[in-house]
Amino acid sequence: MTLYIVATPIGNLDDITLRAIDVLKRVDLIAAEDTRHSGLLLQHLGIKAKLFALHDHNEQEKSQILIDKLKAGLSIALISDAGTPLINDPGYHLVKACRDNQIKVVPIPGACAAITALSVAGLPSDKFCYEGFLPAKSKARQDSLLTLINETRTMIFYESTHRLMDTLNDMQAIFGVDKPIVLAKELTKTWETIVSYRVGELIEWLNEDVSRQKGEFVLIVEGHSKIDNEITPNVINTLKLLQKELPLKKAAAITAEIYGLKKNQLYQVGLTLEK
């Protein structure tokens, strides 16, 4: 009666531990995010196992079925399409249900795109925060970035091909053109690419060749430094209030004078708020 949380490769199929292979061979059932995708990995490993579909759209409904099987004495492995389950992947409801029912949960560690990217980024790694995917809609994404404007820890984001440039443009507007950022693309795969730029330079580099904008991305963003100009929530609120009564240029200039900040930076933030 054990649920195993098994990390699988994020690209290179050889990046799987001997322990993970052993567990996947021994369990009675494998719960997978995408049974067809996971079937290819299991075929590569020479594992014939019964698969059970558990994804974002059915997890709450299907978790009880798995709990009943576990209570009946079955052992189950949970895997995602790639990397460590629950890290921006399904599994939370199942693990919580296991804990609530005193069912043993065992981690089988391995690949994780966020940690893999952080390990080679060359940015501070003693303290970091994982933000996953930012909201898809521009306003919500900008609001999320505004809450992180004074985050001192290194920040880790995931992003998709179709939203990459919009996210970077919003980061440039909120964090400033000179914010250090590392882009890790297609980690462990044939076309793995890891580059380090200022956010404005990164946008230029990506625009030079649109093929660079395709793939699965991890963005590692340097945290706020005390050397930087401090844009606090109070600054943002002041700018918002002034924007209601004044043109943006004037509102930014007055806010900059009040708080001793650079008006150009506040002007860029104001443009984002106006959107």
Phi, psi and omega in degrees: 000074183220137171257124178257129176262105191252120176282138179239167183301150176263359179186285179291118186292346177282350180275059175226141185280157177299324180294320179298317179299316181299316181296315181296330177286327189272332187292159179280333186208144176242118175272121186234146179297316178224107187296327179291316179296312181292332178300326178293319178296314181296323177296318178299325181273356181072032182253125174255111184220157176279127183257147179228125183283123176222107183225182186304326188275345182231003189301311182298323181288318187272344183302321182295326177299317180290324177299316179298321179293321178295317179296333179281357176107001179284153171254138186229140173251136175254126176229156175250181179299325181196142175084205185268124179305152180080340178275090186063026178223165180298161174137339184302311184296322179293314180296317179299318180296322177296316178298318180295334182256015179055038176264133184294132177240124184241124178277136173243092191290159179180218187295144174209120186301320182299312182288323177301314180293317181299324184294340182243005187287331184076018174250159183308130183239005179287331175221128180209161177230139180261120183254350179062217179275132172287162179304150183287325182278141188303312183298314180294323178295316179296320178298320179296317180294324178298326178289344182257006189297331179248019177292121184274342180279153172299135185251137181243125179235150167257149175209152182260166180307313190286340182247000186304308186291322177298319179295316180294322177296321177292321177298320179297319180293321184275313185271341182102153185295336185263008181295122178295137182210144176243130176253125176244120186242134174053050183304135179068000180265177184302320185259031178306132180221131178227116182231151181236123182214174159281152188300322178295320178293323180296318178299317178297316181298319180291325180286341178294332181211107186296340178295337178291343182271003183256137177136192175252130191240144166241130178249123178250116187247130180296141179288169179295135178253145178298342178287331179294160172291134185276113175253096184271168175305326178296321178297314180299316180297318178298314180298318179299315181296317181292327179296334180291334186247341187230159171300152184304317182302317180290318180299318179294319181295317180293316179299318179298320180292320180298316188256001179069039182247174178277127185291330179296320179295317179292327177298318179296320177296319179298321177299319179294319179295325180293329180296000000 
